[in-house]
Coordinates of N, CA and C in Angstrom, one line a residue:
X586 N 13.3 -4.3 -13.9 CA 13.1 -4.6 -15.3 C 14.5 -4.6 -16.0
X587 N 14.6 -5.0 -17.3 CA 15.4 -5.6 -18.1 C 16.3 -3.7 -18.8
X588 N 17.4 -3.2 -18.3 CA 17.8 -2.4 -19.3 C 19.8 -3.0 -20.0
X589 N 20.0 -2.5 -20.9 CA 20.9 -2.8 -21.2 C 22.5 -2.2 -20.7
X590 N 22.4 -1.5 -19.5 CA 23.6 -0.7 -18.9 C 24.2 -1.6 -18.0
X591 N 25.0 -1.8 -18.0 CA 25.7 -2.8 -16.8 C 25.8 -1.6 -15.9
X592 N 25.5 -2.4 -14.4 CA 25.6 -1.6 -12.8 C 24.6 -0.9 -12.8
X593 N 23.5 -0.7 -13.8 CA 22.4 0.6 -13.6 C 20.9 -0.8 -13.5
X594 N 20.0 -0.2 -12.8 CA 18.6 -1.2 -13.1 C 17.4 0.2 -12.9
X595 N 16.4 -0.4 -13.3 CA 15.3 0.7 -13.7 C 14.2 -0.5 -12.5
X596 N 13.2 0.3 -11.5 CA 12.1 -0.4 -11.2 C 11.2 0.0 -11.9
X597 N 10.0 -1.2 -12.1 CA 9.1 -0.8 -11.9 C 7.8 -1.3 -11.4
X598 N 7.0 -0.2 -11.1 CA 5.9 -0.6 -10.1 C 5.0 -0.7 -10.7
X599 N 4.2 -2.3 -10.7 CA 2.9 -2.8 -11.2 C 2.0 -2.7 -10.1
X600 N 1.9 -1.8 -8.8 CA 1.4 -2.2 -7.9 C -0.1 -1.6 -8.0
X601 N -0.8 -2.2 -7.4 CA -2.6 -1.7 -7.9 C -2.9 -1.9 -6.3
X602 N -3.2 -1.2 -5.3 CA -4.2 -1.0 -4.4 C -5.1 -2.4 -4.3
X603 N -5.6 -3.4 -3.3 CA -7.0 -3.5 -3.5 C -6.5 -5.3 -4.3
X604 N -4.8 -5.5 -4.9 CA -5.4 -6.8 -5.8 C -4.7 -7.8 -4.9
X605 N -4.7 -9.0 -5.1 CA -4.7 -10.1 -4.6 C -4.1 -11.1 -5.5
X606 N -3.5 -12.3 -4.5 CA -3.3 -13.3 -5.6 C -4.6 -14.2 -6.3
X607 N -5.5 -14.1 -5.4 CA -6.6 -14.2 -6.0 C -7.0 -13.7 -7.8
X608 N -6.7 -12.7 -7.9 CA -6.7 -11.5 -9.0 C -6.0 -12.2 -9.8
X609 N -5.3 -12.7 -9.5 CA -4.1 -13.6 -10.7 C -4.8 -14.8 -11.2
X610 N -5.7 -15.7 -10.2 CA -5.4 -17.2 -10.1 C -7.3 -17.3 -9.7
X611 N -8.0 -16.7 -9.9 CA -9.1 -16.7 -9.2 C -10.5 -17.1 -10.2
X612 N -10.0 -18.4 -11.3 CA -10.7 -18.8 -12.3 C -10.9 -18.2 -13.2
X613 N -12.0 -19.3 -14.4 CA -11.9 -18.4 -15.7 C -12.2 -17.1 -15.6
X614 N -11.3 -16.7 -16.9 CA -10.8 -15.3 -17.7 C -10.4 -14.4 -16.8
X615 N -9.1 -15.0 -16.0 CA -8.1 -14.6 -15.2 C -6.8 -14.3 -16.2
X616 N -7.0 -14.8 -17.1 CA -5.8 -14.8 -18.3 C -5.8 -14.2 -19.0
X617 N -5.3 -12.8 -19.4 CA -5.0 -12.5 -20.6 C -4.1 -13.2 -21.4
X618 N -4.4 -14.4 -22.4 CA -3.1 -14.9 -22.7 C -2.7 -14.1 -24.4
X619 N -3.7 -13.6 -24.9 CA -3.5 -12.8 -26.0 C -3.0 -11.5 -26.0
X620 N -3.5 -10.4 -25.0 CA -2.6 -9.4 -25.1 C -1.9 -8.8 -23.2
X621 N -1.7 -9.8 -22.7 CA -0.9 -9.9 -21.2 C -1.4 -8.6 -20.5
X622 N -2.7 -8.3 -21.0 CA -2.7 -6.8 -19.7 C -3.1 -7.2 -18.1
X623 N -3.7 -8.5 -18.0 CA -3.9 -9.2 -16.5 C -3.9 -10.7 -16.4
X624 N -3.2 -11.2 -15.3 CA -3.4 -12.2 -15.2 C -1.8 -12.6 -15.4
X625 N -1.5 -13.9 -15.0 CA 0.4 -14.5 -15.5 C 0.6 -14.0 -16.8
X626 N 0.4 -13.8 -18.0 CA 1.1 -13.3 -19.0 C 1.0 -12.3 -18.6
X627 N 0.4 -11.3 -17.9 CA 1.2 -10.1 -17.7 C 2.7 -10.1 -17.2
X628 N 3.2 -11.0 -16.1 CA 3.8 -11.4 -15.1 C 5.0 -11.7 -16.9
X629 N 4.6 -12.3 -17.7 CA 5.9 -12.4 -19.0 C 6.0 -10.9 -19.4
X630 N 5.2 -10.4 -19.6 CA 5.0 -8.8 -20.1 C 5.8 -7.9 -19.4
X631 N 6.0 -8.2 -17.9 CA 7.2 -7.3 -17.3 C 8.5 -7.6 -17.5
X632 N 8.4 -8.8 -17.8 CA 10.0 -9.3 -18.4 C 11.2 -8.7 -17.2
X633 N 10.5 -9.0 -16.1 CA 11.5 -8.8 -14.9 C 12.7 -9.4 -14.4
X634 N 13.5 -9.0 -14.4 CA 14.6 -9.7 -13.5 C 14.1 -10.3 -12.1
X635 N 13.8 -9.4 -11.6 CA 13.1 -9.5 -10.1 C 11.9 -8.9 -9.9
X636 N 10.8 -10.0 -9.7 CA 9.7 -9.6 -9.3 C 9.8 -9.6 -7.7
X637 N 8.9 -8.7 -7.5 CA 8.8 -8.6 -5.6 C 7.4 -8.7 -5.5
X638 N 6.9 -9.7 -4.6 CA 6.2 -10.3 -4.4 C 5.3 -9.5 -3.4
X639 N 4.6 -8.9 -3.1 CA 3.9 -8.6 -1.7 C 2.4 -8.2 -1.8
X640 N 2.1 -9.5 -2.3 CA 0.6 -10.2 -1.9 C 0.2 -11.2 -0.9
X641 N -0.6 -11.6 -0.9 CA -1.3 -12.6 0.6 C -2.3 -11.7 1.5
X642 N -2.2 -10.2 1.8 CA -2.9 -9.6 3.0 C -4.6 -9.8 2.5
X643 N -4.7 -9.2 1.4 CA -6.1 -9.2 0.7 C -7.2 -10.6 0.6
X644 N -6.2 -11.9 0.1 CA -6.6 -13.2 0.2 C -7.2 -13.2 1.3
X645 N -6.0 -13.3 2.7 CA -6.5 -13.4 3.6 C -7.5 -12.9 4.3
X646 N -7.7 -11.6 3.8 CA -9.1 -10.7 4.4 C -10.6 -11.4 3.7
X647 N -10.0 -12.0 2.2 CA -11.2 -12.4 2.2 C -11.8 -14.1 2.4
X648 N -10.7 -14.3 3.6 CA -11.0 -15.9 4.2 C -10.8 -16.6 2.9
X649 N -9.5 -16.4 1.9 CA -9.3 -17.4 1.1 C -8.5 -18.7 2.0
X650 N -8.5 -19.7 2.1 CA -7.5 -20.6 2.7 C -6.0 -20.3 2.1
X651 N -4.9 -20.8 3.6 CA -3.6 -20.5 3.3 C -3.4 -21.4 1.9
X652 N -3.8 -23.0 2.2 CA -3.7 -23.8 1.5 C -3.6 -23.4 0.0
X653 N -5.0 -22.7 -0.3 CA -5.0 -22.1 -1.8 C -4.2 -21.3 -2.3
X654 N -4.3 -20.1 -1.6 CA -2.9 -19.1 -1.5 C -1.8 -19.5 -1.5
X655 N -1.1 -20.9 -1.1 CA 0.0 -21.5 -1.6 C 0.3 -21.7 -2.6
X656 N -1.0 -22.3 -2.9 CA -0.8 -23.1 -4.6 C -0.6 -22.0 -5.3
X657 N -1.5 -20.7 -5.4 CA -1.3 -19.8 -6.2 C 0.4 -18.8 -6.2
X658 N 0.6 -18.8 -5.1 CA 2.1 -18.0 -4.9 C 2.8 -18.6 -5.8
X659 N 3.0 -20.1 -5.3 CA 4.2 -20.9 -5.9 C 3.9 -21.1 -7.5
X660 N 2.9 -20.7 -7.9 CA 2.6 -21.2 -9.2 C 2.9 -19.6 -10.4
X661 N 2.5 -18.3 -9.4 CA 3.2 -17.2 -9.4 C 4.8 -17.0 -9.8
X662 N 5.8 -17.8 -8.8 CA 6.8 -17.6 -8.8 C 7.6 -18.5 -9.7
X663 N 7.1 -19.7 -9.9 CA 7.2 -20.9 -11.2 C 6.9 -19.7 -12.6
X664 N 5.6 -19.4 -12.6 CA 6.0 -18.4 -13.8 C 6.5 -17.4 -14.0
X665 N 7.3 -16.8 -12.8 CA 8.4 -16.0 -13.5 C 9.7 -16.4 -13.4
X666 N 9.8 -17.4 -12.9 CA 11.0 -18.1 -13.2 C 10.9 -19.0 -14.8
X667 N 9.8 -19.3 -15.3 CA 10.3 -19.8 -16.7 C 10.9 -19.6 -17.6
X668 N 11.4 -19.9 -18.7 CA 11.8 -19.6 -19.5 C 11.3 -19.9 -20.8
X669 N 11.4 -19.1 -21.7 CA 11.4 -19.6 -23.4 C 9.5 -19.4 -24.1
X670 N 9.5 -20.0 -24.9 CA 8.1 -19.6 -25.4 C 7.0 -20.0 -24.8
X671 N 6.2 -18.8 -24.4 CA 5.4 -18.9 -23.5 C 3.6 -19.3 -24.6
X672 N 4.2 -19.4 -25.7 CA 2.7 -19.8 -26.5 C 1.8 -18.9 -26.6
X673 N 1.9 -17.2 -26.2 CA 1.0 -16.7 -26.8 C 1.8 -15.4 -27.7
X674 N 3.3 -16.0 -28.7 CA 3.8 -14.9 -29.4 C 5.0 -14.4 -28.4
X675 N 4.7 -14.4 -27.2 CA 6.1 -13.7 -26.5 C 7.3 -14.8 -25.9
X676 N 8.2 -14.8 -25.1 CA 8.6 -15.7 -24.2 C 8.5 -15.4 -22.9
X677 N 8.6 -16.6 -21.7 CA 8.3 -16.3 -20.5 C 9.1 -15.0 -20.0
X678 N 9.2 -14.6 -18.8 CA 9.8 -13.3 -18.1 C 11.4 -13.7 -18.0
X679 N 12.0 -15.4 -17.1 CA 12.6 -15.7 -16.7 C 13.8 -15.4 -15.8
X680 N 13.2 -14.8 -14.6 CA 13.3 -13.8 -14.0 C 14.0 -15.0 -12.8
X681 N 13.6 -14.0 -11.2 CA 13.5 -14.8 -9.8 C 12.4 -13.9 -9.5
X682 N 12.7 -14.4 -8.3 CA 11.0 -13.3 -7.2 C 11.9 -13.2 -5.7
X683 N 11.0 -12.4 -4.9 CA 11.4 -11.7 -3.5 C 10.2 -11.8 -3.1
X684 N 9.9 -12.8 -2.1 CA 8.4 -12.6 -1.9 C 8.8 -11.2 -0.2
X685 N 7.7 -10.9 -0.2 CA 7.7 -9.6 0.8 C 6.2 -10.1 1.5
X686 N 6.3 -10.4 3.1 CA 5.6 -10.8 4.0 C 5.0 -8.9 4.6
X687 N 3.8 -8.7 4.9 CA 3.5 -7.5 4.6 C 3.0 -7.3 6.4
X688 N 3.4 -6.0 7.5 CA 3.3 -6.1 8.6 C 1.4 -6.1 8.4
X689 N 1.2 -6.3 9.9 CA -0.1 -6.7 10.5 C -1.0 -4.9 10.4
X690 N -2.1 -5.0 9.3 CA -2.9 -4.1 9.8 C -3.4 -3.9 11.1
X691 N -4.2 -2.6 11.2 CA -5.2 -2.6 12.6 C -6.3 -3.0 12.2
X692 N -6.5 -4.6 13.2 CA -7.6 -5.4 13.4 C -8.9 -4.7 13.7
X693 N -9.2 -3.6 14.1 CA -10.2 -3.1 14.7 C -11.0 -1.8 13.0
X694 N -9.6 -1.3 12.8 CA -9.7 -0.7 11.8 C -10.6 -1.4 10.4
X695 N -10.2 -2.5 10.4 CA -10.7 -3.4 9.9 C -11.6 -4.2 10.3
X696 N -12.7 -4.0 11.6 CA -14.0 -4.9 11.9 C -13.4 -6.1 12.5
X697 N -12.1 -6.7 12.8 CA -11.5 -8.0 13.1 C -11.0 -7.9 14.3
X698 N -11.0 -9.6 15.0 CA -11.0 -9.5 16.5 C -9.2 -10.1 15.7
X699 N -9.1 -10.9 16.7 CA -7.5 -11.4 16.5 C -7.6 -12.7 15.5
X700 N -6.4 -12.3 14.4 CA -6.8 -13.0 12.9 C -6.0 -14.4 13.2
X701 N -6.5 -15.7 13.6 CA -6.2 -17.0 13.8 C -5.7 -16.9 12.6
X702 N -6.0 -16.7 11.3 CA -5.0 -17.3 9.9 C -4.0 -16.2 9.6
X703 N -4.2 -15.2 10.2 CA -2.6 -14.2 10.0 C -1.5 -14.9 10.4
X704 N -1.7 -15.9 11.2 CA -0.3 -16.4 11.4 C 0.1 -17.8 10.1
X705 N -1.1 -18.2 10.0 CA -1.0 -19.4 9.0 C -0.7 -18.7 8.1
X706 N -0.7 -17.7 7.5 CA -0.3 -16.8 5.7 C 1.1 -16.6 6.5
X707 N 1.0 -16.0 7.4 CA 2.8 -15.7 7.4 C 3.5 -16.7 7.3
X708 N 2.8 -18.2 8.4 CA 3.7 -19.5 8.2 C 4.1 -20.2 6.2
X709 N 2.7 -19.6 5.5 CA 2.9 -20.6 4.5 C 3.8 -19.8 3.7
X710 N 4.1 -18.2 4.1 CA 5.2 -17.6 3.0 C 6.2 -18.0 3.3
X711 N 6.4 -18.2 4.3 CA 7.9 -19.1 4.7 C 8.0 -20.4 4.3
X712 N 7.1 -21.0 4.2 CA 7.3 -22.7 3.6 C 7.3 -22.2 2.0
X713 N 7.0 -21.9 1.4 CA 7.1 -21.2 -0.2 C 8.2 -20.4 -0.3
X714 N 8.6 -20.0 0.4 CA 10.0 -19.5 0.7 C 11.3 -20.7 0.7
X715 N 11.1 -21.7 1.6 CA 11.7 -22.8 1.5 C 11.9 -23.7 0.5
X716 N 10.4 -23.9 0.3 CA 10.2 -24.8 -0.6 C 11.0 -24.2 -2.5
X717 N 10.9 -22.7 -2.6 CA 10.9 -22.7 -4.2 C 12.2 -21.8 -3.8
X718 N 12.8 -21.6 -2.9 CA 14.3 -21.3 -2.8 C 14.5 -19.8 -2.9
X719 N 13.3 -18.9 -2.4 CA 12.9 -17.6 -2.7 C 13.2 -16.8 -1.3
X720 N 14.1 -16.2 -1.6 CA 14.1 -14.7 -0.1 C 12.7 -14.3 0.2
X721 N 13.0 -14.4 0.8 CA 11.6 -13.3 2.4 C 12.1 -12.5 3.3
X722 N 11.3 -11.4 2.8 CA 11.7 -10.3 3.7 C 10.3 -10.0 4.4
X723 N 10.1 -10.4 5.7 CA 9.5 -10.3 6.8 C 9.0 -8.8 7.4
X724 N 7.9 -8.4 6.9 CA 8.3 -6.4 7.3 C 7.5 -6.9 8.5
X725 N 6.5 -8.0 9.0 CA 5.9 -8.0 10.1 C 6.8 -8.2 11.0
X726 N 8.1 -8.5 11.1 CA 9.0 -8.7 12.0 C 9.9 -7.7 12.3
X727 N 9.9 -6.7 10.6 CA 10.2 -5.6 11.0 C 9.5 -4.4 11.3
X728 N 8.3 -4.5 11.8 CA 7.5 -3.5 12.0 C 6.5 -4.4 13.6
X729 N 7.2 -5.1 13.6 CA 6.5 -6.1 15.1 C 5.1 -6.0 14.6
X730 N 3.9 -5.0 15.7 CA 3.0 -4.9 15.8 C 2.5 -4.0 14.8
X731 N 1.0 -3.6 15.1 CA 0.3 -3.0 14.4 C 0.9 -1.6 15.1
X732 N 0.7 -2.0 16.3 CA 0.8 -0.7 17.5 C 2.1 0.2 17.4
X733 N 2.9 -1.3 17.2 CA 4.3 0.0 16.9 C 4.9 0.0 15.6
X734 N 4.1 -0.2 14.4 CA 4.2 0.1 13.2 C 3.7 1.8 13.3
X735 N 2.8 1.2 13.8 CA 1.5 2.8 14.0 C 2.5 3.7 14.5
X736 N 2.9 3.3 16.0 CA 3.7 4.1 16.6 C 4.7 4.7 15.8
X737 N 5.7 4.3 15.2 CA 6.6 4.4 14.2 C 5.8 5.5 13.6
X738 N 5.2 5.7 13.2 CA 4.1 6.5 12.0 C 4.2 6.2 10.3
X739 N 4.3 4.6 10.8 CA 4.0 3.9 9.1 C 2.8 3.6 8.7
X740 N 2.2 4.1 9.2 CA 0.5 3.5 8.6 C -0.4 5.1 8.5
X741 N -0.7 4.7 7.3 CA -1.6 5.7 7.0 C -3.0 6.1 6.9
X742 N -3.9 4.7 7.2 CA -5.2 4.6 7.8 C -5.5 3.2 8.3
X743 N -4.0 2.7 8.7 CA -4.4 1.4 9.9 C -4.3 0.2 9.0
X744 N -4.5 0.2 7.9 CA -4.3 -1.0 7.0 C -3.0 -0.6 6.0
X745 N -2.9 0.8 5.3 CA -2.0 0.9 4.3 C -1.1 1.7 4.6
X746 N 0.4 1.2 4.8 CA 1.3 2.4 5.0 C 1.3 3.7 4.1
X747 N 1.4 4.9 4.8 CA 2.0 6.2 4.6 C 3.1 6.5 3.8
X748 N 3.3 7.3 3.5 CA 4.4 8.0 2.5 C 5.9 7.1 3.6
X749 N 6.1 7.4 5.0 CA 6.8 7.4 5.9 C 6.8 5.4 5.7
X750 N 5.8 5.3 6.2 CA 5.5 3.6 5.9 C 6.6 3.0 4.5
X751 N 6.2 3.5 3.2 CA 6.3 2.8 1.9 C 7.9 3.1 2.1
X752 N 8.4 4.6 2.4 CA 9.4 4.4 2.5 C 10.6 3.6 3.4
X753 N 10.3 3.4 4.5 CA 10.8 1.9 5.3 C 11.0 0.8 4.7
X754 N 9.8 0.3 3.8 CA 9.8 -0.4 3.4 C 10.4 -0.5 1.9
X755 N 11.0 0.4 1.1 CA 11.5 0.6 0.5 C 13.2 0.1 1.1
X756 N 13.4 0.6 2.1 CA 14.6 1.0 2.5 C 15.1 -0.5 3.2
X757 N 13.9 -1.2 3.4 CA 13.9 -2.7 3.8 C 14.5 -3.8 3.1
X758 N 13.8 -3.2 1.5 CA 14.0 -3.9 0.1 C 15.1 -3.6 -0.4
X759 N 15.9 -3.0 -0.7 CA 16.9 -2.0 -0.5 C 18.2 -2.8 -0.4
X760 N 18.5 -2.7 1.8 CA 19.2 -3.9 2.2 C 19.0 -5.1 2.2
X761 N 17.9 -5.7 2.0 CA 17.3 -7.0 1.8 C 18.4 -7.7 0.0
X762 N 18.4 -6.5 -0.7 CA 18.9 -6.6 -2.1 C 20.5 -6.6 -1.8
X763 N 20.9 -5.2 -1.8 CA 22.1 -4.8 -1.5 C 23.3 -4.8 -0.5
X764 N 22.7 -5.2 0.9 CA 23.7 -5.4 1.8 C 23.6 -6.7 2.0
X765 N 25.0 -7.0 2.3 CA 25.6 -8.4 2.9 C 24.8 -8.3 4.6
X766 N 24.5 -9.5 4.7 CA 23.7 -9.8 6.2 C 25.5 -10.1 7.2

């Protein structure tokens, strides 16, 4: 978020357990456009420099198509990239985004044999990645499997990383930001 110190930045975490891009984009009165507590004008309301992106798992669990999930990301990250008066009293965020590809739950954990569209959601964060000129940070690539995520002791009940988990992945976002590749 936005502070006025040069060299210093403040995060902060909008994260909710459980939401989806769906949640953003999933038809009428998805919008708060009068007082921004859900929906894209919230997304102006954080008035972020850098939004970090790390949605898609939930869609996919609930068999949304990648296809739709695209439209919704890119339309995500279009609005926090705009700028200027957003028409309901505020102006847009006019930010960037970091989308964050999120490693592979346990399929069994979750009732599922082997997920044919896990690979299609991973493929489409990368063409939306391409396409709108946005970093990706791949934690499925850095956490490979479920098994040796697990292994590792980043998962905390097979779908949600652990204290040990969030921190990795913190530490992923981190160099992803701060260090030269």
């Amino acid at each position: 978020a936005r502070i006025n110190t040069p060299g210093t930045f403040r995060v902060s975490n909008a994260s909710i357990n459980s939401k989806s891009l769906s949640t953003l984009f999933g038809g009428a009165g998805k919008n708060d456009e009068v007082n921004a507590l859900y929906g894209l004008p919230m997304v102006d309301m954080l008035r972020a420099d850098l939004l970090i992106i790390a949605l898609g798992s939930n869609d996919w669990l609930s068999s949304t198509t990648a296809a739709t999930a695209k439209a919704w990301l890119r339309t995500l990250i279009q609005r926090q990239r705009a700028t200027g008066d957003n028409g309901n009293g505020s102006t847009y965020a006019s930010g960037d985004a970091l989308l964050v590809w999120n490693p592979q739950p346990d399929l069994t954990t979750l009732g599922l044999g082997t997920p044919s569209t896990w690979q299609d959601y991973r493929d489409m964060f990368y063409e939306v990645a391409d396409e709108e000129n946005v970093p990706l940070l791949d934690l499925g690539t850095r956490w490979n499997t479920y098994a040796v995520g697990n292994a590792a002791g980043f998962f905390g009940d097979g779908i949600h990383p652990n204290d040990a988990g969030s921190l990795d992945m913190a530490h992923a976002v981190l160099h992803a930001l701060f260090v030269e590749a």
